[in-house]
Short mmCIF file of N, CA, C and O in Angstrom, two decimals:
data_model
loop_
_atom_site.label_atom_id
_atom_site.label_comp_id
_atom_site.label_asym_id
_atom_site.label_seq_id
_atom_site.Cartn_x
_atom_site.Cartn_y
_atom_site.Cartn_z
N MET A 293 6.79 39.81 42.75
CA MET A 293 7.78 38.55 42.39
C MET A 293 7.20 37.25 42.69
O MET A 293 7.42 36.22 42.03
N LYS A 294 6.12 37.02 43.46
CA LYS A 294 5.81 35.53 44.15
C LYS A 294 4.77 35.19 42.77
O LYS A 294 4.55 33.78 42.43
N LYS A 295 4.27 35.68 42.20
CA LYS A 295 3.61 35.77 40.96
C LYS A 295 4.46 34.93 39.85
O LYS A 295 4.19 34.15 38.94
N TYR A 296 5.72 35.52 39.55
CA TYR A 296 6.63 34.76 38.68
C TYR A 296 7.31 33.80 39.36
O TYR A 296 7.59 32.61 38.39
N ILE A 297 7.69 33.42 40.58
CA ILE A 297 8.09 32.09 40.91
C ILE A 297 7.28 31.37 40.86
O ILE A 297 7.24 29.84 40.23
N PHE A 298 6.11 31.33 41.33
CA PHE A 298 4.69 30.41 40.91
C PHE A 298 4.19 30.42 39.57
O PHE A 298 4.38 28.91 39.20
N GLY A 299 4.49 31.05 38.71
CA GLY A 299 4.13 30.60 37.24
C GLY A 299 5.57 29.78 37.05
O GLY A 299 5.11 28.85 35.93
N GLY A 300 6.69 30.07 36.98
CA GLY A 300 7.58 29.33 36.96
C GLY A 300 7.85 27.62 37.32
O GLY A 300 7.89 26.93 36.89
N ILE A 301 7.11 27.60 38.45
CA ILE A 301 6.98 26.39 38.94
C ILE A 301 5.96 25.39 38.65
O ILE A 301 5.97 24.37 38.22
N ALA A 302 4.78 26.11 38.41
CA ALA A 302 3.73 25.64 37.07
C ALA A 302 3.98 25.23 35.86
O ALA A 302 3.80 23.93 35.47
N VAL A 303 5.09 25.93 34.97
CA VAL A 303 5.75 25.67 33.98
C VAL A 303 6.50 24.57 34.18
O VAL A 303 6.39 23.29 33.46
N LEU A 304 7.28 24.27 35.06
CA LEU A 304 8.28 23.54 35.27
C LEU A 304 7.30 22.01 35.42
O LEU A 304 7.64 21.03 35.30
N THR A 305 6.18 21.88 36.23
CA THR A 305 6.02 21.08 37.03
C THR A 305 5.28 20.47 35.23
O THR A 305 4.94 19.17 34.98
N VAL A 306 4.43 21.28 34.58
CA VAL A 306 3.43 20.50 33.62
C VAL A 306 4.87 20.25 32.12
O VAL A 306 4.56 19.01 31.90
N VAL A 307 5.97 20.80 32.49
CA VAL A 307 6.97 20.11 31.69
C VAL A 307 7.58 18.85 31.58
O VAL A 307 7.47 17.90 31.22
N ALA A 308 7.64 18.72 33.28
CA ALA A 308 7.93 17.26 33.98
C ALA A 308 7.49 16.34 34.13
O ALA A 308 7.44 15.16 33.58
N ALA A 309 5.62 17.03 33.73
CA ALA A 309 4.76 15.72 34.01
C ALA A 309 4.66 15.38 32.30
O ALA A 309 4.52 13.75 31.72
N ALA A 310 4.82 16.38 31.23
CA ALA A 310 4.84 15.77 29.87
C ALA A 310 6.15 15.04 29.88
O ALA A 310 5.93 14.03 28.89
N ALA A 311 7.36 14.92 30.09
CA ALA A 311 8.67 14.27 29.86
C ALA A 311 8.33 12.73 30.26
O ALA A 311 8.50 11.90 29.70
N LEU A 312 7.70 12.98 31.55
CA LEU A 312 7.25 11.61 32.20
C LEU A 312 6.34 11.12 31.62
O LEU A 312 6.72 9.57 31.25
N ASN A 313 5.15 11.60 30.83
CA ASN A 313 4.25 10.88 30.05
C ASN A 313 5.03 9.98 28.79
O ASN A 313 4.60 8.70 28.28
N ILE A 314 5.64 10.90 28.50
CA ILE A 314 6.46 10.39 26.72
C ILE A 314 7.60 9.23 27.32
O ILE A 314 7.43 8.34 26.36
N ASN A 315 8.35 9.59 28.25
CA ASN A 315 8.99 8.39 28.98
C ASN A 315 8.12 7.35 28.65
O ASN A 315 8.99 6.11 28.41
N PHE A 316 7.23 7.20 29.85
CA PHE A 316 6.66 6.15 29.69
C PHE A 316 5.90 5.20 28.79
O PHE A 316 6.21 3.88 28.45
N ASN A 317 5.57 5.72 27.84
CA ASN A 317 4.60 6.05 26.94
C ASN A 317 5.74 4.96 26.07
O ASN A 317 5.50 3.92 25.06
N THR A 318 6.72 5.45 25.75
CA THR A 318 8.02 5.10 24.90
C THR A 318 8.71 4.02 25.18
O THR A 318 9.03 3.05 23.99
N GLN A 319 8.56 3.18 26.54
CA GLN A 319 9.07 2.32 26.60
C GLN A 319 8.20 0.97 27.01
O GLN A 319 8.63 0.03 26.78
N LYS A 320 7.15 1.15 26.66
CA LYS A 320 6.45 -0.03 26.44
C LYS A 320 5.98 -0.47 25.41
O LYS A 320 5.75 -0.23 24.13
N SER A 321 6.52 -2.12 25.28
CA SER A 321 6.61 -2.21 24.02
C SER A 321 6.12 -4.15 24.28
O SER A 321 6.73 -4.91 25.03
N ASP A 322 4.53 -4.23 24.45
CA ASP A 322 4.17 -5.52 24.58
C ASP A 322 4.24 -6.74 23.33
O ASP A 322 3.78 -7.53 23.44
N LEU A 323 5.00 -6.56 22.51
CA LEU A 323 5.35 -7.28 21.43
C LEU A 323 6.38 -8.31 21.92
O LEU A 323 7.40 -8.32 22.46
N SER A 324 5.76 -9.61 22.39
CA SER A 324 6.30 -10.96 22.72
C SER A 324 7.33 -11.77 21.38
O SER A 324 6.84 -11.31 20.42
N GLY A 325 7.65 -12.84 21.53
CA GLY A 325 8.91 -13.59 20.64
C GLY A 325 7.24 -13.96 19.71
O GLY A 325 7.95 -14.07 18.48
N ILE A 326 6.43 -14.60 20.76
CA ILE A 326 5.16 -14.94 19.59
C ILE A 326 4.94 -14.16 18.47
O ILE A 326 4.66 -14.18 17.27
N SER A 327 4.30 -13.10 19.31
CA SER A 327 4.14 -11.77 18.03
C SER A 327 4.64 -11.68 17.13
O SER A 327 4.29 -11.39 15.78
N LEU A 328 6.19 -11.32 17.30
CA LEU A 328 7.02 -10.97 16.21
C LEU A 328 7.05 -12.21 15.45
O LEU A 328 7.48 -11.75 13.96
N ALA A 329 6.94 -13.72 15.73
CA ALA A 329 7.34 -14.40 14.60
C ALA A 329 6.23 -14.48 13.70
O ALA A 329 6.15 -14.69 12.75
N ASN A 330 4.71 -14.49 14.74
CA ASN A 330 3.82 -14.29 13.86
C ASN A 330 3.60 -13.31 12.76
O ASN A 330 3.31 -13.42 11.47
N VAL A 331 4.18 -11.83 12.82
CA VAL A 331 4.27 -10.73 11.72
C VAL A 331 5.18 -11.15 10.86
O VAL A 331 5.18 -10.91 9.57
N GLU A 332 6.57 -12.00 11.22
CA GLU A 332 7.48 -12.60 10.46
C GLU A 332 6.43 -13.05 9.45
O GLU A 332 7.02 -13.28 8.11
N ALA A 333 5.85 -14.03 9.55
CA ALA A 333 5.36 -15.14 9.07
C ALA A 333 4.35 -14.77 7.83
O ALA A 333 4.38 -14.77 6.88
N LEU A 334 3.69 -13.91 8.39
CA LEU A 334 2.68 -12.83 7.52
C LEU A 334 3.43 -12.14 6.61
O LEU A 334 3.07 -11.98 5.60
N ALA A 335 4.35 -11.50 6.57
CA ALA A 335 5.54 -10.76 6.00
C ALA A 335 5.93 -11.29 4.65
O ALA A 335 6.38 -10.87 3.92
N GLN A 336 6.35 -13.02 4.88
CA GLN A 336 6.91 -13.49 4.03
C GLN A 336 6.11 -13.58 2.65
O GLN A 336 6.95 -13.61 1.87
N SER A 337 4.89 -13.84 2.73
CA SER A 337 4.15 -14.13 1.25
C SER A 337 3.55 -12.70 1.12
O SER A 337 2.84 -13.03 -0.22
N GLU A 338 4.33 -11.62 1.61
CA GLU A 338 3.40 -10.35 0.89
C GLU A 338 3.85 -9.86 0.07
O GLU A 338 5.15 -9.88 -0.27
N GLY A 339 3.30 -9.47 -0.94
CA GLY A 339 3.97 -8.59 -2.07
C GLY A 339 3.54 -9.58 -3.22
O GLY A 339 4.17 -8.82 -4.50
N VAL A 340 3.82 -11.27 -3.43
CA VAL A 340 3.75 -11.86 -4.59
C VAL A 340 2.24 -11.96 -4.70
O VAL A 340 1.60 -12.43 -4.11
N ASN A 341 1.97 -11.87 -6.13
CA ASN A 341 0.61 -11.89 -6.78
C ASN A 341 0.55 -12.94 -7.86
O ASN A 341 1.30 -12.60 -9.13
N VAL A 342 -0.72 -13.50 -8.04
CA VAL A 342 -0.57 -14.33 -9.16
C VAL A 342 -1.92 -13.63 -9.82
O VAL A 342 -2.87 -13.58 -9.31
N GLU A 343 -1.32 -13.08 -10.95
CA GLU A 343 -2.32 -11.96 -11.86
C GLU A 343 -2.94 -12.89 -13.39
O GLU A 343 -2.15 -13.40 -13.75
N THR A 344 -4.21 -12.70 -13.52
CA THR A 344 -4.27 -13.25 -15.09
C THR A 344 -3.67 -12.22 -15.96
O THR A 344 -4.46 -10.72 -15.49
N CYS A 345 -3.02 -12.78 -16.58
CA CYS A 345 -2.82 -12.27 -17.89
C CYS A 345 -3.13 -12.40 -19.29
O CYS A 345 -3.55 -13.71 -19.85
N TYR A 346 -2.48 -11.85 -20.15
CA TYR A 346 -3.03 -12.18 -21.62
C TYR A 346 -2.00 -11.85 -22.80
O TYR A 346 -1.30 -10.99 -22.46
N SER A 347 -1.96 -12.75 -23.50
CA SER A 347 -0.28 -13.04 -24.17
C SER A 347 -1.11 -12.45 -25.88
O SER A 347 0.02 -11.78 -26.29
N THR A 348 -2.11 -12.09 -26.47
CA THR A 348 -2.56 -11.66 -27.20
C THR A 348 -3.80 -10.44 -27.07
O THR A 348 -4.68 -10.82 -26.35
N TYR A 349 -3.15 -9.07 -27.88
CA TYR A 349 -4.35 -8.19 -27.51
C TYR A 349 -3.55 -6.94 -28.77
O TYR A 349 -3.02 -7.09 -29.30
N ARG A 350 -5.34 -6.29 -28.74
CA ARG A 350 -5.00 -5.41 -29.73
C ARG A 350 -4.91 -3.73 -29.06
O ARG A 350 -5.61 -4.13 -28.70
N ILE A 351 -4.21 -3.16 -29.59
CA ILE A 351 -3.59 -1.95 -29.10
C ILE A 351 -3.97 -0.55 -30.01
O ILE A 351 -4.01 0.51 -29.62
N THR A 352 -5.01 -1.20 -31.24
CA THR A 352 -5.06 -0.23 -32.06
C THR A 352 -6.09 0.03 -32.34
O THR A 352 -6.91 -0.99 -32.16
N LEU A 353 -6.86 0.93 -32.77
CA LEU A 353 -8.45 1.37 -33.39
C LEU A 353 -8.55 0.16 -34.67
O LEU A 353 -7.61 0.43 -35.37
N LYS A 354 -9.74 -0.46 -34.72
CA LYS A 354 -9.89 -0.65 -36.14
C LYS A 354 -10.37 0.16 -36.90
O LYS A 354 -10.14 0.12 -38.02
N ASN A 355 -10.97 1.17 -36.49
CA ASN A 355 -11.27 2.24 -37.64
C ASN A 355 -11.93 3.52 -36.50
O ASN A 355 -12.65 4.04 -35.46
N PRO A 356 -10.74 4.51 -36.96
CA PRO A 356 -10.59 5.71 -36.21
C PRO A 356 -11.67 6.46 -35.80
O PRO A 356 -11.80 7.25 -35.30
N ASN A 357 -12.65 6.60 -36.88
CA ASN A 357 -13.77 7.25 -37.04
C ASN A 357 -14.61 6.58 -35.61
O ASN A 357 -16.00 7.41 -35.70
N GLU A 358 -15.01 5.34 -35.80
CA GLU A 358 -16.04 4.46 -34.85
C GLU A 358 -15.21 4.33 -33.49
O GLU A 358 -14.07 4.04 -33.17
N PRO A 359 -16.14 5.04 -32.38
CA PRO A 359 -15.23 4.37 -30.71
C PRO A 359 -15.48 3.27 -30.51
O PRO A 359 -16.75 2.31 -31.01
N GLU A 360 -14.56 2.63 -29.96
CA GLU A 360 -14.82 0.77 -29.19
C GLU A 360 -14.46 1.37 -27.92
O GLU A 360 -14.01 2.27 -27.16
N PRO A 361 -14.86 0.26 -26.92
CA PRO A 361 -14.55 -0.21 -25.74
C PRO A 361 -12.92 -0.17 -25.41
O PRO A 361 -12.31 -0.93 -26.29
N GLU A 362 -12.63 0.39 -24.40
CA GLU A 362 -11.37 0.30 -24.16
C GLU A 362 -11.39 -0.30 -22.91
O GLU A 362 -11.88 -0.44 -22.03
N TRP A 363 -10.24 -1.38 -22.57
CA TRP A 363 -10.14 -2.14 -21.34
C TRP A 363 -8.50 -2.12 -21.31
O TRP A 363 -7.50 -1.79 -21.94
N ALA A 364 -8.51 -1.97 -19.77
CA ALA A 364 -6.96 -2.35 -19.12
C ALA A 364 -6.46 -3.55 -18.61
O ALA A 364 -7.64 -4.02 -17.91
N ILE A 365 -5.93 -4.74 -19.03
CA ILE A 365 -5.71 -5.32 -19.06
C ILE A 365 -4.15 -5.40 -18.33
O ILE A 365 -2.99 -4.81 -18.51
N THR A 366 -3.55 -7.12 -18.18
CA THR A 366 -2.43 -7.22 -17.80
C THR A 366 -1.57 -8.10 -18.75
O THR A 366 -2.33 -9.06 -19.17
N ALA A 367 -0.72 -7.57 -19.56
CA ALA A 367 -0.01 -8.11 -20.50
C ALA A 367 0.77 -9.45 -19.97
O ALA A 367 2.07 -9.64 -18.98
N CYS A 368 0.81 -10.72 -20.26
CA CYS A 368 1.52 -11.28 -19.90
C CYS A 368 3.30 -11.51 -20.19
O CYS A 368 4.30 -11.68 -18.87
N SER A 369 3.93 -10.75 -21.06
CA SER A 369 4.93 -10.26 -21.29
C SER A 369 5.90 -8.83 -20.26
O SER A 369 5.15 -7.70 -20.16
N GLY A 370 6.41 -9.76 -19.06
CA GLY A 370 6.47 -8.50 -18.37
C GLY A 370 5.19 -8.12 -16.79
O GLY A 370 5.61 -7.63 -16.10
N CYS A 371 4.33 -9.04 -17.10
CA CYS A 371 3.25 -9.19 -16.52
C CYS A 371 3.21 -7.22 -15.89
O CYS A 371 2.47 -6.92 -14.63
N SER A 372 3.10 -6.23 -17.29
CA SER A 372 2.65 -5.34 -17.03
C SER A 372 1.49 -4.43 -17.37
O SER A 372 0.92 -5.25 -18.41
N GLN A 373 0.85 -3.28 -17.02
CA GLN A 373 -0.72 -2.98 -17.45
C GLN A 373 -0.95 -2.38 -18.69
O GLN A 373 0.20 -1.65 -18.77
N VAL A 374 -1.65 -2.58 -19.61
CA VAL A 374 -1.56 -1.95 -20.60
C VAL A 374 -3.37 -1.58 -20.86
O VAL A 374 -4.36 -2.27 -20.63
N THR A 375 -3.48 -0.73 -21.91
CA THR A 375 -5.03 -0.55 -22.77
C THR A 375 -5.01 -1.18 -23.77
O THR A 375 -4.11 -0.92 -24.43
N CYS A 376 -6.10 -1.97 -24.18
CA CYS A 376 -6.67 -2.24 -25.39
C CYS A 376 -8.11 -2.48 -25.81
O CYS A 376 -8.33 -1.79 -25.04
N TYR A 377 -7.93 -2.64 -26.91
CA TYR A 377 -9.21 -2.98 -27.55
C TYR A 377 -9.81 -4.62 -27.58
O TYR A 377 -10.82 -4.86 -27.75
N GLU A 378 -9.30 -5.06 -27.63
CA GLU A 378 -9.19 -6.68 -27.99
C GLU A 378 -8.08 -7.46 -26.66
O GLU A 378 -7.14 -7.39 -26.89
N TYR A 379 -8.58 -8.78 -26.03
CA TYR A 379 -7.59 -9.64 -25.83
C TYR A 379 -8.32 -11.11 -25.68
O TYR A 379 -9.33 -11.17 -25.38
N LYS A 380 -7.25 -11.50 -25.63
CA LYS A 380 -7.67 -13.47 -25.62
C LYS A 380 -6.28 -13.62 -25.29
O LYS A 380 -5.49 -13.20 -24.97
N ASP A 381 -6.34 -15.04 -24.97
CA ASP A 381 -5.11 -16.01 -24.56
C ASP A 381 -4.78 -15.92 -23.53
O ASP A 381 -3.32 -15.27 -22.99
N SER A 382 -6.16 -16.20 -22.03
CA SER A 382 -5.36 -15.66 -21.15
C SER A 382 -4.38 -17.08 -20.48
O SER A 382 -4.17 -18.17 -20.55
N SER A 383 -3.75 -16.29 -19.09
CA SER A 383 -2.63 -17.28 -18.78
C SER A 383 -2.83 -16.60 -17.58
O SER A 383 -3.59 -15.88 -16.88
N THR A 384 -1.60 -16.85 -16.84
CA THR A 384 -1.07 -16.40 -15.33
C THR A 384 0.25 -15.76 -15.37
O THR A 384 1.20 -16.43 -15.84
N CYS A 385 0.65 -14.94 -14.40
CA CYS A 385 2.03 -14.02 -14.53
C CYS A 385 1.75 -13.89 -13.10
O CYS A 385 1.35 -13.41 -12.13
N THR A 386 3.40 -14.14 -12.36
CA THR A 386 3.80 -13.83 -11.00
C THR A 386 4.32 -12.24 -10.74
O THR A 386 5.10 -11.99 -11.71
N LYS A 387 3.58 -11.29 -9.62
CA LYS A 387 4.19 -10.11 -9.81
C LYS A 387 4.69 -9.65 -8.18
O LYS A 387 3.53 -9.83 -7.53
N ASN A 388 5.86 -9.11 -8.05
CA ASN A 388 6.06 -8.71 -6.92
C ASN A 388 5.56 -7.14 -6.66
O ASN A 388 6.08 -6.57 -7.10
N SER A 389 4.50 -6.85 -6.51
CA SER A 389 3.60 -5.75 -5.83
C SER A 389 3.84 -5.27 -4.96
O SER A 389 3.72 -3.72 -4.93
N GLY A 390 4.36 -5.46 -3.76
CA GLY A 390 4.15 -4.88 -2.66
C GLY A 390 2.96 -4.62 -1.87
O GLY A 390 2.76 -4.46 -0.68
N TYR A 391 1.64 -5.83 -2.53
CA TYR A 391 0.73 -5.42 -1.75
C TYR A 391 -0.22 -7.03 -1.94
O TYR A 391 0.40 -7.64 -2.90
N ILE A 392 -1.15 -7.25 -1.20
CA ILE A 392 -2.00 -8.54 -1.05
C ILE A 392 -3.20 -8.60 -1.99
O ILE A 392 -3.55 -7.48 -1.67
N LEU A 393 -3.16 -9.27 -3.24
CA LEU A 393 -4.57 -9.46 -3.75
C LEU A 393 -5.66 -10.27 -2.98
O LEU A 393 -4.87 -11.37 -2.98
N VAL A 394 -6.32 -10.21 -2.91
CA VAL A 394 -7.34 -11.47 -2.36
C VAL A 394 -8.54 -11.27 -3.39
O VAL A 394 -9.47 -10.65 -3.72
#
């Protein structure tokens, strides 16, 4: 009987210690007002990218029997990705993509 009582007390002690540890760790938030302002300032320009795009491109093969190099470019119409065989007339377009290109 003493073994069961001692085992129960040991289990309750471990559970109480784990609960206190979780409670103390979730209450810690060291972000000051300045830190939060910095995070907000960095996030305002996030996701807007200026990319090189091309308004003239060819998406068909000149000769279906001969292989040609294939390019992945950004088309200026809609700032979307296309696969083509020739491209020219570069420009820029702005794309809200959710990531920052450096």
